Short mmCIF file of C-alpha atoms and ligand atoms in Angstrom, two decimals:
data_model
loop_
_atom_site.label_atom_id
_atom_site.label_comp_id
_atom_site.label_asym_id
_atom_site.label_seq_id
_atom_site.Cartn_x
_atom_site.Cartn_y
_atom_site.Cartn_z
CA MET L 257 -3.32 18.01 0.20
CA VAL L 258 -4.44 14.26 -0.73
CA ILE L 259 -3.47 12.91 -4.30
CA GLY L 260 -5.62 9.65 -5.43
CA ALA L 261 -8.34 11.24 -2.80
CA ASN L 262 -11.13 8.58 -4.02
CA GLY L 263 -8.60 5.54 -3.68
CA GLN L 264 -8.59 2.72 -0.98
CA LEU L 265 -6.36 4.28 1.21
CA GLY L 266 -6.94 8.05 0.08
CA SER L 267 -10.31 7.76 1.15
CA ASP L 268 -9.29 6.91 4.51
CA ILE L 269 -6.54 9.71 4.74
CA VAL L 270 -9.53 12.10 3.88
CA LYS L 271 -11.50 10.43 6.76
CA VAL L 272 -9.07 10.69 9.22
CA PHE L 273 -8.11 14.15 8.53
CA SER L 274 -11.55 15.09 8.36
CA SER L 275 -11.17 18.27 11.08
CA GLU L 276 -8.36 19.77 9.15
CA ASN L 277 -8.50 21.92 6.31
CA VAL L 278 -7.97 18.82 3.75
CA ILE L 279 -7.90 19.70 -0.02
CA PRO L 280 -8.56 15.97 -1.31
CA LEU L 281 -7.70 15.54 -5.57
CA THR L 282 -8.64 12.89 -7.52
CA HIS L 283 -7.15 11.98 -10.91
CA LYS L 284 -9.27 14.28 -12.56
CA ASP L 285 -8.22 17.35 -10.65
CA VAL L 286 -4.26 16.33 -10.92
CA GLU L 287 -2.10 14.10 -13.30
CA ILE L 288 0.95 13.11 -11.64
CA ALA L 289 2.88 12.08 -14.88
CA GLU L 290 2.67 15.86 -15.80
CA GLY L 291 5.04 17.86 -14.14
CA ALA L 292 2.88 21.32 -15.11
CA SER L 293 -0.19 19.36 -13.93
CA VAL L 294 1.23 18.90 -10.52
CA LYS L 295 3.45 22.26 -10.47
CA ASN L 296 -0.55 23.65 -10.98
CA ALA L 297 -2.04 21.98 -8.35
CA LEU L 298 0.52 22.86 -5.72
CA GLU L 299 0.54 26.81 -6.55
CA ALA L 300 -3.31 26.71 -6.98
CA TYR L 301 -3.77 25.51 -3.22
CA LYS L 302 -0.25 26.17 -1.68
CA PRO L 303 -0.79 23.43 0.80
CA ASP L 304 1.70 22.71 3.83
CA LEU L 305 1.71 19.15 3.37
CA VAL L 306 0.93 16.88 0.29
CA ILE L 307 -0.29 12.86 0.89
CA ASN L 308 0.44 11.08 -2.51
CA THR L 309 -1.51 7.69 -2.71
CA ALA L 310 -1.34 7.63 -6.81
CA ALA L 311 0.25 4.84 -8.47
CA TYR L 312 0.28 2.87 -11.41
CA HIS L 313 0.07 -0.73 -9.94
CA ARG L 314 -1.89 -3.52 -11.26
CA ILE L 315 1.33 -5.93 -11.58
CA SER L 316 0.26 -7.30 -14.89
CA ASP L 317 -0.17 -4.28 -16.29
CA CYS L 318 2.97 -2.75 -15.13
CA GLU L 319 4.90 -5.39 -16.86
CA LYS L 320 3.40 -5.12 -20.07
CA ASN L 321 3.34 -1.01 -19.90
CA ALA L 322 6.67 -0.24 -18.40
CA LEU L 323 6.98 3.13 -19.83
CA LYS L 324 3.70 4.04 -18.37
CA SER L 325 4.61 2.44 -14.91
CA PHE L 326 7.72 4.69 -14.83
CA GLY L 327 6.12 7.40 -16.45
CA ILE L 328 3.50 7.74 -13.11
CA ASN L 329 5.32 5.76 -10.27
CA SER L 330 9.04 7.37 -10.87
CA ILE L 331 8.80 10.48 -12.88
CA GLY L 332 5.39 11.19 -11.28
CA THR L 333 6.77 11.00 -8.14
CA LYS L 334 9.67 13.05 -9.08
CA ASN L 335 7.20 15.70 -10.40
CA LEU L 336 5.77 15.95 -6.97
CA ALA L 337 8.98 16.08 -4.73
CA ILE L 338 10.02 19.14 -7.21
CA ALA L 339 6.56 20.83 -6.62
CA CYS L 340 6.64 20.31 -3.03
CA ARG L 341 10.16 21.07 -2.93
CA GLU L 342 9.47 24.36 -4.71
CA ASN L 343 6.62 25.55 -2.38
CA LYS L 344 8.28 24.33 0.67
CA ALA L 345 5.50 21.61 1.28
CA ILE L 346 6.16 17.91 3.26
CA LEU L 347 5.99 15.42 0.85
CA VAL L 348 4.13 11.54 2.23
CA HIS L 349 4.38 9.18 -0.27
CA ILE L 350 3.23 5.24 -0.70
CA SER L 351 5.21 2.84 -1.64
CA THR L 352 5.46 -0.99 -1.27
CA ASP L 353 6.90 -4.08 -0.18
CA TYR L 354 7.62 -5.11 -3.71
CA VAL L 355 10.93 -3.42 -3.45
CA PHE L 356 12.14 -6.54 -1.89
CA ASP L 357 13.18 -9.61 -3.80
CA GLY L 358 11.73 -12.03 -0.79
CA GLU L 359 15.00 -13.88 -0.12
CA LYS L 360 15.23 -13.02 3.51
CA LYS L 361 12.75 -14.99 5.00
CA GLU L 362 12.49 -12.66 8.10
CA PRO L 363 10.64 -9.31 8.33
CA TYR L 364 12.59 -6.50 6.27
CA ILE L 365 13.68 -3.42 7.87
CA GLU L 366 14.44 0.07 6.17
CA SER L 367 17.89 -0.55 5.77
CA ASP L 368 17.57 -3.83 4.38
CA SER L 369 18.76 -3.38 0.87
CA PRO L 370 15.72 -3.42 -1.91
CA ARG L 371 15.98 -5.73 -4.93
CA PRO L 372 12.79 -5.61 -6.64
CA LEU L 373 11.69 -8.36 -9.02
CA ASN L 374 9.29 -6.74 -11.46
CA VAL L 375 8.75 -3.62 -13.43
CA TYR L 376 6.20 -2.27 -10.58
CA GLY L 377 8.85 -2.85 -7.92
CA ILE L 378 11.95 -1.21 -9.74
CA SER L 379 9.83 1.69 -10.53
CA LYS L 380 8.25 2.35 -7.00
CA LEU L 381 11.76 2.21 -5.80
CA ALA L 382 12.68 4.83 -8.43
CA GLY L 383 10.15 6.85 -7.25
CA GLU L 384 11.60 6.62 -4.07
CA TYR L 385 15.05 7.21 -5.32
CA TYR L 386 13.64 11.03 -6.65
CA ILE L 387 12.13 11.80 -3.69
CA LYS L 388 15.24 11.26 -1.24
CA TYR L 389 17.29 12.87 -3.36
CA LEU L 390 15.13 16.04 -4.51
CA CYS L 391 12.81 17.00 -1.47
CA PRO L 392 14.42 16.71 1.81
CA LYS L 393 11.04 16.71 3.79
CA HIS L 394 9.85 13.82 3.15
CA PHE L 395 7.99 10.76 4.67
CA ILE L 396 8.23 7.35 2.25
CA ILE L 397 5.97 4.82 3.38
CA ARG L 398 5.99 1.22 2.34
CA THR L 399 3.42 -0.75 3.18
CA SER L 400 1.56 -4.20 2.33
CA GLY L 401 -1.58 -6.05 1.15
CA LEU L 402 -4.12 -3.38 1.79
CA TYR L 403 -7.97 -3.70 2.17
CA GLY L 404 -10.46 -0.93 3.57
CA SER L 405 -14.01 -0.04 2.81
CA ALA L 406 -13.29 1.82 -1.00
CA LYS L 407 -12.32 -0.40 -3.29
CA CYS L 408 -8.68 -0.90 -4.54
CA ARG L 409 -9.44 1.20 -7.88
CA ALA L 410 -6.79 -0.18 -9.71
CA LYS L 411 -7.55 -3.72 -9.13
CA GLY L 412 -11.15 -3.19 -9.21
CA GLY L 413 -11.46 -4.54 -5.14
CA ASN L 414 -9.79 -5.91 -2.47
CA PHE L 415 -8.73 -9.50 -1.68
CA ILE L 416 -11.70 -10.02 0.54
CA ASP L 417 -14.05 -9.11 -1.97
CA LEU L 418 -12.18 -11.79 -4.30
CA MET L 419 -12.66 -14.66 -1.65
CA LEU L 420 -16.51 -13.61 -1.16
CA ASN L 421 -17.37 -13.79 -4.84
CA LEU L 422 -15.49 -16.94 -5.42
CA ALA L 423 -17.04 -18.77 -2.65
CA LYS L 424 -20.61 -17.93 -3.85
CA GLU L 425 -18.99 -19.20 -7.44
CA GLN L 426 -17.36 -22.19 -6.96
CA ASP L 427 -16.99 -25.14 -5.22
CA GLU L 428 -13.34 -25.25 -4.72
CA ILE L 429 -11.12 -22.27 -3.89
CA GLU L 430 -7.26 -22.59 -4.74
CA VAL L 431 -5.14 -19.98 -2.79
CA VAL L 432 -1.25 -19.64 -2.46
CA ASN L 433 0.51 -20.84 0.73
CA ASP L 434 3.94 -19.96 -0.23
CA GLU L 435 3.33 -16.39 -0.46
CA VAL L 436 3.58 -14.58 2.91
CA LEU L 437 2.74 -11.15 3.73
CA THR L 438 1.05 -8.59 6.23
CA PRO L 439 -2.52 -7.60 5.24
CA THR L 440 -2.72 -3.93 6.24
CA TYR L 441 -6.43 -2.22 7.02
CA THR L 442 -6.24 1.42 5.41
CA LEU L 443 -8.12 2.89 8.27
CA ASP L 444 -4.84 1.96 10.78
CA LEU L 445 -2.34 2.93 8.14
CA ALA L 446 -4.49 5.93 7.37
CA ARG L 447 -4.29 6.78 11.48
CA LYS L 448 -0.73 6.17 11.68
CA ILE L 449 0.26 8.74 9.00
CA ARG L 450 -1.80 11.20 10.54
CA ASP L 451 0.06 10.67 14.09
CA LEU L 452 3.44 10.38 12.52
CA ILE L 453 3.05 13.49 10.47
CA GLN L 454 2.62 15.52 13.42
CA THR L 455 6.91 14.79 14.08
CA ASP L 456 9.80 15.85 12.27
CA TYR L 457 10.88 12.50 12.14
CA PHE L 458 11.49 12.58 7.85
CA GLY L 459 12.55 10.01 6.27
CA LEU L 460 11.44 5.99 5.37
CA TYR L 461 9.22 3.95 7.13
CA HIS L 462 7.44 0.94 7.12
CA ILE L 463 3.78 0.71 8.36
CA THR L 464 1.95 -2.37 8.02
CA ASN L 465 -0.72 -4.32 10.51
CA ASN L 466 1.61 -6.43 12.60
CA GLY L 467 2.38 -10.29 12.16
CA SER L 468 2.37 -11.88 9.09
CA CYS L 469 0.21 -14.57 7.25
CA SER L 470 0.20 -16.65 3.66
CA TRP L 471 -2.61 -15.85 1.40
CA HIS L 472 -4.42 -18.88 1.98
CA GLN L 473 -4.23 -18.04 5.84
CA PHE L 474 -5.57 -14.70 4.93
CA ALA L 475 -8.64 -16.17 3.18
CA GLU L 476 -9.21 -19.07 5.98
CA LYS L 477 -9.87 -15.95 8.43
CA ILE L 478 -12.55 -14.38 6.20
CA PHE L 479 -14.44 -17.58 5.63
CA GLU L 480 -13.78 -18.47 9.46
CA PHE L 481 -15.30 -14.93 10.14
CA TYR L 482 -18.42 -15.06 8.42
CA ASN L 483 -18.54 -19.06 9.05
CA LEU L 484 -18.44 -20.14 5.42
CA LYS L 485 -18.06 -23.51 4.52
CA VAL L 486 -15.71 -23.68 1.88
CA ASN L 487 -13.49 -26.16 0.13
CA LEU L 488 -10.17 -24.17 0.35
CA LYS L 489 -7.06 -25.78 -1.02
CA ALA L 490 -3.39 -24.47 -0.40
CA VAL L 491 -1.45 -24.45 -3.41
CA SER L 492 1.87 -23.35 -4.36
CA ALA L 493 2.12 -20.23 -6.61
CA GLU L 494 3.46 -21.97 -9.04
CA ARG L 495 0.10 -23.55 -9.51
CA PHE L 496 -0.82 -20.24 -11.20
CA ALA L 497 2.12 -20.35 -13.79
CA SER L 498 3.03 -16.55 -14.37
CA GLU L 499 5.96 -14.73 -16.01
CA ILE L 500 5.77 -11.76 -13.64
CA LYS L 501 8.18 -12.39 -10.69
CA ARG L 502 6.92 -11.88 -7.00
CA PRO L 503 8.45 -11.72 -3.85
CA ARG L 504 7.70 -15.04 -1.78
CA TYR L 505 8.17 -13.28 1.46
CA SER L 506 7.31 -9.49 2.03
CA VAL L 507 6.98 -8.93 5.41
CA LEU L 508 7.77 -5.51 6.78
CA ARG L 509 8.89 -4.82 10.51
CA ASN L 510 7.95 -1.59 11.51
CA TYR L 511 11.36 -0.92 12.77
CA ALA L 512 11.79 2.95 12.05
CA LEU L 513 8.85 3.34 13.63
CA GLU L 514 9.66 1.34 16.76
CA LYS L 515 12.87 3.08 17.29
CA ILE L 516 10.62 6.66 17.84
CA GLY L 517 8.40 4.80 20.28
CA MET L 518 5.07 4.62 17.59
CA ASP L 519 4.55 1.15 16.47
CA ASP L 520 1.52 0.32 17.93
CA MET L 521 0.11 -1.04 14.97
CA ARG L 522 -2.10 -3.97 15.80
CA LYS L 523 -2.12 -7.53 14.85
CA TRP L 524 -3.35 -8.25 11.27
CA ASP L 525 -5.89 -10.75 12.14
CA GLU L 526 -7.34 -7.97 15.04
CA ALA L 527 -7.70 -5.64 12.19
CA LEU L 528 -9.02 -7.84 9.92
CA LYS L 529 -11.92 -9.05 12.05
CA VAL L 530 -12.64 -4.98 13.36
CA PHE L 531 -13.14 -4.56 9.41
CA LEU L 532 -15.21 -7.18 8.83
CA SER L 533 -17.07 -6.58 12.11
CA ARG L 534 -17.90 -2.97 10.49
CA ARG L 535 -18.56 -4.03 7.09
CA LYS L 536 -21.04 -6.54 8.29
CA GLU L 537 -22.79 -3.72 10.34
CA GLN L 538 -23.07 -1.59 7.19
N1 NAP K 715 -3.32 -2.25 -2.83
C1 NAP K 715 -2.29 -2.81 -2.23
O1 NAP K 715 -2.22 -4.00 -1.50
C2 NAP K 715 -0.63 -1.77 -2.12
C3 NAP K 715 0.11 -2.65 -1.27
C4 NAP K 715 1.29 -1.81 -1.13
C5 NAP K 715 1.76 -0.58 -1.65
N2 NAP K 715 0.33 0.05 -2.25
C6 NAP K 715 0.47 1.46 -2.55
O2 NAP K 715 -0.26 1.99 -1.75
C7 NAP K 715 -0.81 3.16 -2.60
C8 NAP K 715 -2.57 3.19 -2.76
O3 NAP K 715 -2.94 2.05 -3.08
P1 NAP K 715 -4.81 1.93 -3.16
O4 NAP K 715 -5.00 0.38 -2.84
O5 NAP K 715 -5.08 2.79 -2.49
O6 NAP K 715 -4.92 2.43 -4.71
P2 NAP K 715 -5.96 2.55 -5.69
O7 NAP K 715 -7.49 2.37 -5.02
O8 NAP K 715 -5.96 2.20 -7.07
O9 NAP K 715 -5.85 4.38 -5.76
C9 NAP K 715 -4.88 5.22 -6.17
C10 NAP K 715 -5.70 6.52 -6.67
O10 NAP K 715 -4.76 7.51 -7.35
C11 NAP K 715 -5.18 7.53 -8.60
N3 NAP K 715 -4.32 7.48 -9.38
C12 NAP K 715 -3.67 7.06 -9.96
N4 NAP K 715 -3.12 7.55 -11.13
C13 NAP K 715 -2.92 8.74 -11.11
C14 NAP K 715 -2.15 9.44 -11.84
N5 NAP K 715 -1.60 9.38 -12.73
N6 NAP K 715 -2.32 10.73 -11.44
C15 NAP K 715 -3.18 11.04 -10.53
N7 NAP K 715 -3.67 10.07 -9.91
C16 NAP K 715 -3.72 8.75 -10.16
C17 NAP K 715 -6.48 6.77 -8.81
O11 NAP K 715 -7.64 7.56 -9.27
P3 NAP K 715 -7.73 6.74 -10.63
O12 NAP K 715 -8.67 5.32 -10.27
O13 NAP K 715 -9.39 7.51 -11.05
O14 NAP K 715 -6.71 6.77 -11.73
C18 NAP K 715 -7.25 6.82 -7.04
O15 NAP K 715 -7.74 7.64 -7.01
C19 NAP K 715 -0.28 2.89 -3.92
O16 NAP K 715 0.80 3.88 -4.34
C20 NAP K 715 0.42 1.91 -4.31
O17 NAP K 715 1.58 1.65 -4.63
C21 NAP K 715 -1.11 -0.62 -2.40
#
């Protein structure tokens, strides 16, 4: 069962499992914040495995609506953990690099202590804890900077769309060069999830493409691919004054995958090239 099946990541997960008996559920079919809705869905379909991609994840909205953020990202995850345990289903849950504070300045591994800086990160971390303590057969997967062929529904697009739109509208584009992450192609992540769940190595995983870059370097690669001459200016995150704290460095190392010999995730810039080439063909 895939929850959030029409989302950015969910739609690629449905794609990579197309030869299996997949139950794709959208927000119309299930409301994870409501225990009864989750219970009914699991009892109706009796899945062996549930992949939850649903979240409330526009960071500024989470900050304004902490109750909703906890209702979906924490209690919603708790509802899934209990329903999966009671129905003997494995739970695969997507979490985030924003559980870290960014002070480490070298890639975070799964055993590093989380210290989220904002409501979104805290509510996602609480969701992880519920799963850890309520549902023994789980895979918690932290990822970062997603893009894919479907739009991110919560954000109305992805960073690539944003840059290409800005390039049409503005002579100069300012992009932050002191926030470092790993952009991750949803199809690569979906394939790795498909491989990982064939194992019974349950637990916490970091899964992103490899390497890292600033948002500014990410933008540079996009414009380079399209051969667009854009006046791209590197600025500090402080330029976009915001009350909301974000980690300045949220690179994840796929350490748990490395330990089981499964980290063959390609570099972020290779994955980006493949994605942009496919997009161009279409
Ligand atoms: N996007 C990123 O860069 C990023 C980075 C790190 C981690 N993540 C994590 O990755 C996951 C997937 O992200 P994404 O970009 O694929 O998200 P997305 O495109 O916004 O998809 C989320 C899906 O979940 C559904 N949904 C939202 N709230 C729900 C609820 N209360 N009950 C049931 N379904 C609900 C949405 O449906 P509606 O749109 O109809 O509400 C949508 O189908 C999230 O858990 C997010 O925290 C994302």
